[in-house]
mmCIF file of C-alpha atoms in Angstrom:
data_model
loop_
_atom_site.group_PDB
_atom_site.id
_atom_site.type_symbol
_atom_site.label_atom_id
_atom_site.label_comp_id
_atom_site.label_asym_id
_atom_site.label_seq_id
_atom_site.Cartn_x
_atom_site.Cartn_y
_atom_site.Cartn_z
ATOM 1 C CA LEU A 41 8.490 -3.218 -10.179
ATOM 2 C CA THR A 42 7.840 -6.263 -7.978
ATOM 3 C CA GLU A 43 4.225 -6.485 -9.154
ATOM 4 C CA PHE A 44 5.323 -6.055 -12.771
ATOM 5 C CA ILE A 45 7.814 -8.929 -12.466
ATOM 6 C CA GLN A 46 5.235 -11.151 -10.791
ATOM 7 C CA GLY A 47 2.626 -10.300 -13.409
ATOM 8 C CA ARG A 48 4.960 -10.992 -16.303
ATOM 9 C CA ASN A 49 6.033 -14.298 -14.733
ATOM 10 C CA TYR A 50 2.364 -15.291 -14.604
ATOM 11 C CA MET A 51 1.519 -14.152 -18.142
ATOM 12 C CA ALA A 52 4.699 -15.328 -19.873
ATOM 13 C CA PRO A 53 6.491 -17.803 -17.571
ATOM 14 C CA ASP A 54 9.012 -18.808 -20.244
ATOM 15 C CA GLU A 55 10.185 -15.247 -20.934
ATOM 16 C CA CYS A 56 12.396 -12.868 -19.011
ATOM 17 C CA PRO A 57 9.903 -10.520 -17.335
ATOM 18 C CA LEU A 58 12.097 -7.465 -17.854
ATOM 19 C CA GLY A 59 11.920 -6.087 -21.376
ATOM 20 C CA GLY A 60 8.473 -7.498 -22.080
ATOM 21 C CA TRP A 61 5.306 -5.456 -21.937
ATOM 22 C CA VAL A 62 2.158 -5.578 -19.850
ATOM 23 C CA LEU A 63 -0.411 -4.177 -22.270
ATOM 24 C CA ILE A 64 -3.851 -2.825 -21.438
ATOM 25 C CA ARG A 65 -5.999 -3.702 -24.445
ATOM 26 C CA GLU A 66 -9.165 -1.830 -23.440
ATOM 27 C CA PHE A 67 -10.138 1.400 -21.722
ATOM 28 C CA SER A 68 -9.729 1.653 -17.963
ATOM 29 C CA THR A 69 -12.765 0.781 -15.824
ATOM 30 C CA PRO A 70 -13.715 1.197 -12.149
ATOM 31 C CA GLN A 71 -11.943 -2.125 -11.567
ATOM 32 C CA THR A 72 -8.619 -0.601 -12.680
ATOM 33 C CA THR A 73 -6.381 -0.279 -9.608
ATOM 34 C CA THR A 74 -3.781 2.100 -11.063
ATOM 35 C CA VAL A 75 -4.500 5.505 -9.553
ATOM 36 C CA SER A 76 -5.821 8.350 -11.745
ATOM 37 C CA PRO A 77 -6.177 6.314 -14.961
ATOM 38 C CA ASN A 78 -7.291 8.126 -18.086
ATOM 39 C CA VAL A 79 -9.967 6.829 -20.438
ATOM 40 C CA ASP A 80 -8.390 8.238 -23.579
ATOM 41 C CA THR A 81 -5.475 5.942 -24.338
ATOM 42 C CA LEU A 82 -4.452 2.324 -24.358
ATOM 43 C CA TYR A 83 -1.609 1.760 -21.942
ATOM 44 C CA GLY A 84 1.475 -0.393 -21.797
ATOM 45 C CA ALA A 85 4.244 -0.729 -19.206
ATOM 46 C CA SER A 86 7.664 -2.316 -19.140
ATOM 47 C CA TYR A 87 10.827 -2.292 -17.059
ATOM 48 C CA VAL A 88 14.472 -2.895 -17.873
ATOM 49 C CA MET A 89 17.572 -3.078 -15.672
ATOM 50 C CA LEU A 90 20.396 -1.647 -17.712
ATOM 51 C CA ASP A 91 23.079 -2.717 -15.236
ATOM 52 C CA LYS A 92 22.006 -6.353 -15.709
ATOM 53 C CA GLN A 93 20.775 -6.272 -19.329
ATOM 54 C CA GLY A 94 23.084 -3.701 -20.901
ATOM 55 C CA PRO A 95 21.956 -1.044 -23.389
ATOM 56 C CA VAL A 96 18.504 -1.703 -24.821
ATOM 57 C CA VAL A 97 16.981 -0.677 -28.158
ATOM 58 C CA LEU A 98 13.427 0.666 -28.106
ATOM 59 C CA HIS A 99 11.637 0.302 -31.451
ATOM 60 C CA VAL A 100 8.681 2.607 -32.068
ATOM 61 C CA PRO A 101 6.729 2.046 -35.305
ATOM 62 C CA PRO A 102 5.302 4.921 -37.341
ATOM 63 C CA ILE A 103 2.099 6.064 -35.615
ATOM 64 C CA PRO A 104 0.546 8.614 -37.981
ATOM 65 C CA GLY A 105 -2.378 10.889 -37.335
ATOM 66 C CA ARG A 106 -2.733 10.561 -33.582
ATOM 67 C CA TYR A 107 -1.104 11.186 -30.233
ATOM 68 C CA TYR A 108 1.139 8.520 -28.760
ATOM 69 C CA SER A 109 3.973 8.537 -26.262
ATOM 70 C CA VAL A 110 6.590 6.330 -24.686
ATOM 71 C CA ALA A 111 7.708 7.937 -21.446
ATOM 72 C CA LEU A 112 11.018 6.802 -19.969
ATOM 73 C CA LEU A 113 11.222 7.177 -16.199
ATOM 74 C CA ASP A 114 14.089 6.420 -13.871
ATOM 75 C CA ALA A 115 13.884 4.527 -10.577
ATOM 76 C CA TYR A 116 12.466 7.644 -8.888
ATOM 77 C CA PHE A 117 9.796 8.128 -11.585
ATOM 78 C CA ILE A 118 11.501 11.187 -13.024
ATOM 79 C CA ASP A 119 11.127 11.505 -16.799
ATOM 80 C CA PHE A 120 14.494 11.524 -18.528
ATOM 81 C CA ASP A 121 12.919 11.425 -21.988
ATOM 82 C CA VAL A 122 9.559 11.198 -23.723
ATOM 83 C CA ILE A 123 9.111 9.918 -27.270
ATOM 84 C CA SER A 124 6.007 11.537 -28.734
ATOM 85 C CA PRO A 125 4.873 13.715 -31.664
ATOM 86 C CA ARG A 126 6.163 16.727 -29.723
ATOM 87 C CA THR A 127 9.708 15.400 -29.405
ATOM 88 C CA TYR A 128 10.345 13.015 -32.298
ATOM 89 C CA GLY A 129 7.341 13.268 -34.592
ATOM 90 C CA ASN A 130 5.191 10.361 -35.777
ATOM 91 C CA ASP A 131 7.672 8.512 -38.001
ATOM 92 C CA GLY A 132 8.987 6.153 -35.316
ATOM 93 C CA GLY A 133 12.504 4.749 -35.200
ATOM 94 C CA ASP A 134 14.990 2.817 -33.087
ATOM 95 C CA PHE A 135 16.177 4.488 -29.881
ATOM 96 C CA LEU A 136 19.096 3.270 -27.771
ATOM 97 C CA ILE A 137 18.569 3.419 -23.987
ATOM 98 C CA VAL A 138 21.926 3.408 -22.172
ATOM 99 C CA PRO A 139 22.868 3.219 -18.469
ATOM 100 C CA PRO A 140 24.476 6.045 -16.505
ATOM 101 C CA GLY A 141 28.092 6.628 -17.539
ATOM 102 C CA TRP A 142 27.792 4.915 -20.950
ATOM 103 C CA THR A 143 30.319 6.318 -23.436
ATOM 104 C CA GLY A 144 29.933 4.038 -26.462
ATOM 105 C CA GLU A 145 29.366 5.042 -30.070
ATOM 106 C CA LYS A 146 25.884 5.307 -31.509
ATOM 107 C CA PRO A 147 25.348 2.295 -33.807
ATOM 108 C CA ALA A 148 24.186 2.773 -37.364
ATOM 109 C CA GLY A 149 20.404 2.754 -37.620
ATOM 110 C CA ILE A 150 19.857 4.248 -34.162
ATOM 111 C CA ARG A 151 17.850 7.454 -34.315
ATOM 112 C CA ALA A 152 18.833 8.793 -30.863
ATOM 113 C CA VAL A 153 20.685 7.725 -27.719
ATOM 114 C CA LEU A 154 18.632 8.145 -24.538
ATOM 115 C CA HIS A 155 20.772 8.433 -21.384
ATOM 116 C CA ALA A 156 19.039 6.875 -18.376
ATOM 117 C CA THR A 157 19.686 8.459 -14.990
ATOM 118 C CA THR A 158 19.389 5.173 -13.035
ATOM 119 C CA PRO A 159 19.993 1.522 -14.011
ATOM 120 C CA SER A 160 16.304 0.650 -13.518
ATOM 121 C CA VAL A 161 14.016 2.193 -16.115
ATOM 122 C CA CYS A 162 10.218 2.148 -16.354
ATOM 123 C CA LEU A 163 8.627 2.675 -19.770
ATOM 124 C CA LEU A 164 5.000 3.718 -20.155
ATOM 125 C CA GLN A 165 3.372 3.692 -23.575
ATOM 126 C CA ARG A 166 0.124 5.470 -24.411
ATOM 127 C CA ILE A 167 -1.766 5.567 -27.723
ATOM 128 C CA TYR A 168 -4.759 7.858 -28.164
ATOM 129 C CA THR A 169 -7.956 5.937 -28.850
ATOM 130 C CA ARG A 170 -11.025 7.548 -30.378
ATOM 131 C CA ASP A 171 -13.357 4.649 -29.625
ATOM 132 C CA ALA A 172 -13.440 0.892 -29.090
ATOM 133 C CA GLY A 173 -13.703 0.320 -32.837
ATOM 134 C CA GLU A 174 -9.998 1.157 -33.104
ATOM 135 C CA PHE A 175 -8.823 -1.466 -30.622
ATOM 136 C CA ALA A 176 -7.768 -4.138 -33.161
ATOM 137 C CA MET A 177 -5.665 -1.680 -35.159
ATOM 138 C CA LEU A 178 -4.118 -0.159 -32.045
ATOM 139 C CA HIS A 179 -3.237 -3.573 -30.624
ATOM 140 C CA GLU A 180 -0.963 -4.071 -33.636
ATOM 141 C CA LEU A 181 0.760 -0.774 -32.854
ATOM 142 C CA GLN A 182 1.127 -1.738 -29.196
ATOM 143 C CA ASP A 183 2.737 -5.025 -30.180
ATOM 144 C CA ALA A 184 5.123 -3.255 -32.555
ATOM 145 C CA ILE A 185 6.628 -1.167 -29.745
ATOM 146 C CA ARG A 186 9.476 -3.507 -28.815
ATOM 147 C CA LEU A 187 12.524 -3.649 -26.554
ATOM 148 C CA THR A 188 15.634 -5.632 -27.528
ATOM 149 C CA PRO A 189 19.111 -5.905 -25.960
ATOM 150 C CA LEU A 190 21.593 -4.003 -28.106
ATOM 151 C CA ASP A 191 23.795 -7.034 -28.743
ATOM 152 C CA ARG A 192 20.817 -9.034 -30.025
ATOM 153 C CA TRP A 193 19.479 -6.087 -32.028
ATOM 154 C CA LEU A 194 22.824 -5.831 -33.817
ATOM 155 C CA ARG A 195 22.470 -9.507 -34.812
ATOM 156 C CA GLY A 196 18.864 -9.093 -35.927
ATOM 157 C CA GLU A 197 17.556 -11.125 -32.991
ATOM 158 C CA GLN A 198 14.875 -10.426 -30.389
ATOM 159 C CA GLY A 199 14.080 -11.404 -26.813
ATOM 160 C CA PHE A 200 15.919 -11.120 -23.505
ATOM 161 C CA PRO A 201 17.943 -13.788 -21.686
ATOM 162 C CA GLN A 202 16.614 -14.851 -18.298
ATOM 163 C CA LEU A 203 17.793 -13.095 -15.146
ATOM 164 C CA ASP A 204 17.920 -14.035 -11.474
ATOM 165 C CA LEU A 205 15.289 -11.710 -10.017
ATOM 166 C CA ALA A 206 14.715 -13.545 -6.731
ATOM 167 C CA ALA A 207 15.542 -10.377 -4.759
ATOM 168 C CA TYR A 208 12.455 -8.728 -6.253
ATOM 169 C CA ASN A 209 10.061 -11.581 -5.427
ATOM 170 C CA ILE A 210 8.306 -9.698 -2.616
ATOM 171 C CA PRO A 211 4.682 -10.808 -2.137
ATOM 172 C CA ALA A 212 2.072 -8.085 -1.583
ATOM 173 C CA MET A 213 4.585 -5.257 -1.824
ATOM 174 C CA ARG A 214 1.738 -2.799 -2.366
ATOM 175 C CA MET A 215 0.277 -3.740 1.028
ATOM 176 C CA VAL A 216 3.420 -3.093 3.086
ATOM 177 C CA ARG A 217 2.484 -0.725 5.922
ATOM 178 C CA ASP A 218 5.278 -1.357 8.429
ATOM 179 C CA PRO A 219 7.708 1.578 8.001
ATOM 180 C CA LEU A 220 10.720 -0.495 8.953
ATOM 181 C CA GLU A 221 9.881 -3.221 6.452
ATOM 182 C CA TYR A 222 9.337 -0.538 3.830
ATOM 183 C CA PHE A 223 12.739 1.024 4.469
ATOM 184 C CA THR A 224 14.429 -2.366 4.345
ATOM 185 C CA HIS A 225 13.185 -2.656 0.762
ATOM 186 C CA THR A 226 14.055 0.990 0.102
ATOM 187 C CA ASN A 227 17.643 0.503 1.244
ATOM 188 C CA PHE A 228 18.065 -2.365 -1.204
ATOM 189 C CA TYR A 229 16.389 -0.607 -4.135
ATOM 190 C CA THR A 230 18.195 2.699 -3.718
ATOM 191 C CA GLY A 231 21.463 0.804 -3.362
ATOM 192 C CA ALA A 232 20.916 -0.575 -6.853
ATOM 193 C CA ASN A 233 19.682 2.813 -8.083
ATOM 194 C CA PRO A 234 21.619 5.696 -6.497
ATOM 195 C CA PRO A 235 19.461 8.812 -5.958
ATOM 196 C CA PRO A 236 19.819 11.789 -8.297
ATOM 197 C CA LEU A 237 22.581 14.263 -7.536
ATOM 198 C CA GLU A 238 19.981 16.773 -6.348
ATOM 199 C CA ASP A 239 19.186 14.410 -3.454
ATOM 200 C CA ALA A 240 22.805 13.758 -2.427
ATOM 201 C CA GLY A 241 22.613 15.938 0.700
ATOM 202 C CA LEU A 242 19.425 14.293 1.913
ATOM 203 C CA ALA A 243 20.809 10.848 1.098
ATOM 204 C CA ARG A 244 23.821 11.497 3.351
ATOM 205 C CA LEU A 245 21.525 12.696 6.124
ATOM 206 C CA PHE A 246 19.260 9.655 5.845
ATOM 207 C CA ARG A 247 22.247 7.295 5.726
ATOM 208 C CA SER A 248 23.339 8.574 9.137
ATOM 209 C CA VAL A 249 20.297 6.842 10.659
ATOM 210 C CA GLY A 250 20.441 3.699 8.549
ATOM 211 C CA VAL A 251 18.105 4.734 5.730
ATOM 212 C CA GLY A 252 19.189 5.025 2.114
ATOM 213 C CA PRO A 253 21.331 3.313 -0.523
ATOM 214 C CA GLY A 254 22.773 0.084 0.859
ATOM 215 C CA SER A 255 22.140 1.097 4.488
ATOM 216 C CA ILE A 256 21.172 -1.191 7.357
ATOM 217 C CA LEU A 257 18.428 -0.090 9.726
ATOM 218 C CA PRO A 258 19.549 0.528 13.312
ATOM 219 C CA ALA A 259 18.984 -2.109 15.968
ATOM 220 C CA ASP A 260 18.313 0.464 18.690
ATOM 221 C CA ALA A 261 14.607 0.500 19.592
ATOM 222 C CA GLY A 262 14.554 4.263 20.112
ATOM 223 C CA GLN A 263 16.031 4.958 16.700
ATOM 224 C CA ARG A 264 13.607 2.558 15.041
ATOM 225 C CA GLN A 265 10.694 4.290 16.765
ATOM 226 C CA ALA A 266 12.028 7.657 15.574
ATOM 227 C CA ILE A 267 12.108 6.384 11.979
ATOM 228 C CA ALA A 268 8.495 5.207 12.296
ATOM 229 C CA GLN A 269 7.501 8.615 13.677
ATOM 230 C CA GLY A 270 9.310 10.258 10.771
ATOM 231 C CA VAL A 271 7.124 8.282 8.373
ATOM 232 C CA ALA A 272 3.981 9.524 10.132
ATOM 233 C CA ASP A 273 5.256 13.104 9.995
ATOM 234 C CA ALA A 274 6.068 12.743 6.296
ATOM 235 C CA GLN A 275 2.574 11.414 5.572
ATOM 236 C CA ALA A 276 1.076 14.410 7.382
ATOM 237 C CA ALA A 277 3.210 16.753 5.276
ATOM 238 C CA MET A 278 2.074 14.985 2.100
ATOM 239 C CA ASN A 279 -1.571 15.222 3.136
ATOM 240 C CA ALA A 280 -1.144 18.929 3.793
ATOM 241 C CA ARG A 281 0.527 19.444 0.415
ATOM 242 C CA ILE A 282 -2.310 17.650 -1.364
ATOM 243 C CA SER A 283 -4.983 19.717 0.355
ATOM 244 C CA ALA A 284 -3.121 23.040 0.264
ATOM 245 C CA GLY A 285 -2.779 23.430 -3.468
ATOM 246 C CA PRO A 286 -1.710 25.457 -5.337
ATOM 247 C CA LEU A 287 -5.381 25.947 -6.178
ATOM 248 C CA ARG A 288 -7.079 28.121 -8.784
ATOM 249 C CA ASN A 289 -10.871 28.325 -8.833
ATOM 250 C CA GLY A 290 -11.046 25.034 -6.974
ATOM 251 C CA TRP A 291 -8.592 23.236 -9.286
ATOM 252 C CA ARG A 292 -5.227 21.985 -8.100
ATOM 253 C CA VAL A 293 -2.710 23.057 -10.701
ATOM 254 C CA PRO A 294 0.508 21.123 -11.303
ATOM 255 C CA ASP A 295 3.833 22.244 -9.954
ATOM 256 C CA PRO A 296 5.978 23.873 -12.694
ATOM 257 C CA ASP A 297 8.689 21.290 -11.977
ATOM 258 C CA SER A 298 6.412 18.265 -12.394
ATOM 259 C CA GLY A 299 8.097 15.240 -13.920
ATOM 260 C CA ILE A 300 11.644 16.611 -13.830
ATOM 261 C CA ALA A 301 14.584 16.180 -11.482
ATOM 262 C CA GLY A 302 15.089 18.683 -8.691
ATOM 263 C CA GLN A 303 14.905 19.244 -4.962
ATOM 264 C CA GLN A 304 11.103 19.412 -4.815
ATOM 265 C CA ILE A 305 11.003 16.207 -2.726
ATOM 266 C CA LEU A 306 7.551 16.771 -1.230
ATOM 267 C CA MET A 307 5.953 17.422 -4.600
ATOM 268 C CA ARG A 308 7.515 14.288 -6.058
ATOM 269 C CA ALA A 309 6.240 12.215 -3.123
ATOM 270 C CA VAL A 310 2.714 13.573 -3.549
ATOM 271 C CA VAL A 311 2.758 12.718 -7.253
ATOM 272 C CA GLN A 312 3.594 9.100 -6.509
ATOM 273 C CA ALA A 313 0.814 8.899 -3.911
ATOM 274 C CA THR A 314 -1.837 10.087 -6.364
ATOM 275 C CA GLN A 315 -0.656 8.880 -9.774
ATOM 276 C CA MET A 316 1.964 6.639 -11.348
ATOM 277 C CA GLY A 317 4.559 9.101 -12.554
ATOM 278 C CA ILE A 318 3.774 12.349 -14.324
ATOM 279 C CA PHE A 319 4.663 13.956 -17.620
ATOM 280 C CA PRO A 320 6.676 17.158 -17.744
ATOM 281 C CA LEU A 321 4.299 20.048 -18.382
ATOM 282 C CA GLU A 322 5.572 20.423 -21.951
ATOM 283 C CA GLU A 323 3.972 17.046 -22.690
ATOM 284 C CA ALA A 324 0.741 17.072 -20.706
ATOM 285 C CA ILE A 325 -1.013 19.019 -17.960
ATOM 286 C CA TYR A 326 -3.272 17.399 -15.369
ATOM 287 C CA LEU A 327 -5.660 19.566 -13.328
ATOM 288 C CA PHE A 328 -7.596 18.139 -10.376
ATOM 289 C CA ALA A 329 -10.725 19.769 -8.943
ATOM 290 C CA TYR A 330 -11.752 19.159 -5.342
ATOM 291 C CA ARG A 331 -13.974 22.186 -4.614
ATOM 292 C CA ASP A 332 -16.775 24.065 -6.332
ATOM 293 C CA SER A 333 -17.115 27.818 -6.917
ATOM 294 C CA ASN A 334 -18.336 28.227 -3.308
ATOM 295 C CA ASN A 335 -15.199 26.490 -2.003
ATOM 296 C CA ALA A 336 -17.248 23.501 -0.866
ATOM 297 C CA LEU A 337 -15.802 20.036 -1.390
ATOM 298 C CA LEU A 338 -17.235 18.243 -4.410
ATOM 299 C CA HIS A 339 -19.775 15.608 -3.449
ATOM 300 C CA GLY A 340 -21.450 12.896 -5.485
ATOM 301 C CA SER A 341 -24.921 13.866 -4.266
ATOM 302 C CA ASN A 342 -24.682 17.249 -6.006
ATOM 303 C CA ARG A 343 -24.861 18.333 -9.649
ATOM 304 C CA TYR A 344 -22.237 20.594 -11.174
ATOM 305 C CA THR A 345 -21.771 22.538 -14.383
ATOM 306 C CA LEU A 346 -18.354 23.114 -15.934
ATOM 307 C CA THR A 347 -18.385 26.000 -18.382
ATOM 308 C CA PHE A 348 -15.747 27.048 -20.908
ATOM 309 C CA ARG A 349 -16.414 30.545 -22.178
ATOM 310 C CA ALA A 350 -15.891 31.300 -25.861
ATOM 311 C CA GLY A 351 -12.232 31.015 -26.741
ATOM 312 C CA GLU A 352 -11.301 29.349 -23.436
ATOM 313 C CA LEU A 353 -11.225 25.686 -24.451
ATOM 314 C CA PRO A 354 -7.868 24.081 -23.613
ATOM 315 C CA PRO A 355 -5.240 24.948 -26.242
ATOM 316 C CA LEU A 356 -3.823 21.935 -28.067
ATOM 317 C CA ARG A 357 -0.828 21.026 -30.189
ATOM 318 C CA GLU A 358 -1.303 18.887 -33.291
ATOM 319 C CA PHE A 359 -2.732 15.512 -32.225
ATOM 320 C CA GLY A 360 -3.341 16.865 -28.720
ATOM 321 C CA PHE A 361 -6.537 16.110 -26.805
ATOM 322 C CA TRP A 362 -8.333 16.992 -23.581
ATOM 323 C CA SER A 363 -10.918 15.229 -21.474
ATOM 324 C CA LEU A 364 -12.724 15.437 -18.142
ATOM 325 C CA THR A 365 -12.627 12.378 -15.882
ATOM 326 C CA MET A 366 -14.305 11.799 -12.511
ATOM 327 C CA TYR A 367 -12.518 9.884 -9.711
ATOM 328 C CA ASN A 368 -13.550 8.772 -6.260
ATOM 329 C CA ASP A 369 -11.721 9.532 -3.005
ATOM 330 C CA GLN A 370 -9.172 6.820 -3.840
ATOM 331 C CA SER A 371 -8.327 8.368 -7.237
ATOM 332 C CA LEU A 372 -10.084 5.526 -9.059
ATOM 333 C CA LEU A 373 -12.838 5.728 -11.665
ATOM 334 C CA VAL A 374 -16.397 6.133 -10.387
ATOM 335 C CA ASP A 375 -18.841 3.391 -11.350
ATOM 336 C CA ASN A 376 -22.112 4.682 -12.796
ATOM 337 C CA PRO A 377 -25.202 3.269 -14.544
ATOM 338 C CA ILE A 378 -24.323 4.583 -18.025
ATOM 339 C CA HIS A 379 -20.668 3.476 -17.810
ATOM 340 C CA ARG A 380 -19.397 6.880 -18.855
ATOM 341 C CA TYR A 381 -16.032 7.647 -17.327
ATOM 342 C CA ALA A 382 -14.837 10.658 -19.332
ATOM 343 C CA LEU A 383 -16.131 13.576 -21.365
ATOM 344 C CA ARG A 384 -14.359 14.780 -24.502
ATOM 345 C CA PRO A 385 -15.150 17.527 -27.006
ATOM 346 C CA ASN A 386 -16.812 14.892 -29.230
ATOM 347 C CA SER A 387 -18.905 13.349 -26.441
ATOM 348 C CA PRO A 388 -22.648 13.266 -27.201
ATOM 349 C CA GLY A 389 -24.927 15.579 -25.268
ATOM 350 C CA LEU A 390 -22.584 18.516 -24.700
ATOM 351 C CA THR A 391 -24.196 21.953 -24.833
ATOM 352 C CA TYR A 392 -22.476 24.695 -26.817
ATOM 353 C CA ALA A 393 -23.261 28.368 -26.415
ATOM 354 C CA PRO A 394 -24.507 30.158 -29.536
#
């Protein structure tokens, strides 16, 4: 969120950063710093703060003949809705995003009311791209996905009024490594975005040591050291979860509860360490391979063959797609001389059994 605000202030200094989009106009490359990027869609990201900006209308244009999605994630990167061919078809429409506890009437012209689970909402748009020749046409679709405050939408206006976002002007937030500094920011952010009900018990426990919504870290040196040790222990647990699976034939398969609210705290933490949010499995499935058929770790000095037997290609819904992407040990794309970063069913050079 802090990097998004800073980026929007740089790109559009005269606009409110919240409610505008940061749009990726080309395929991801090895220079892309977002972890686990795909090379199949054009991306876009936005944030809104419903407690400061009120209900917001999301306009999605008709996007025929291809996959697209606008995922709506709360402050804890849990999907509370996904607009896609699976859920709402390809005809588009106007969707009203409302804050927790909203009880108003649905205005005329609104296709659906989407109830956010926290005041802060992240929106991620994806549009399937067959090749670079489609970029110009898809840019028009990206630009047509718009956010507008409800009061302005009702008057036929666009744009967001400016907000005081000084509290989110935190330089180099991504580089914070001091656990106590991190939890100072966490206490502020979770205070503005109360955790989901499933986390209420843990939130009370954390608050007892000065961590959690609106809390103040303890001054006692021993308690502060214990918090720092807790961070190290949590990182060890995350590392173990990443390496432990569940694995099938060398592939790490997603947790059945991926992308939804629940008490699977460790799984949710691992997701955020390796990718930016995750779809519920009804929308998309991501499999990660780390080992070969001999249970040896994959290594760039080796050659590997991936074989789908007859009838075993990934099953797809209408407009669905699959691809194979290679990442390095930092979950970023691997640079290579032919600049190929993904394989799809229509990629040249694939061998098909008779």
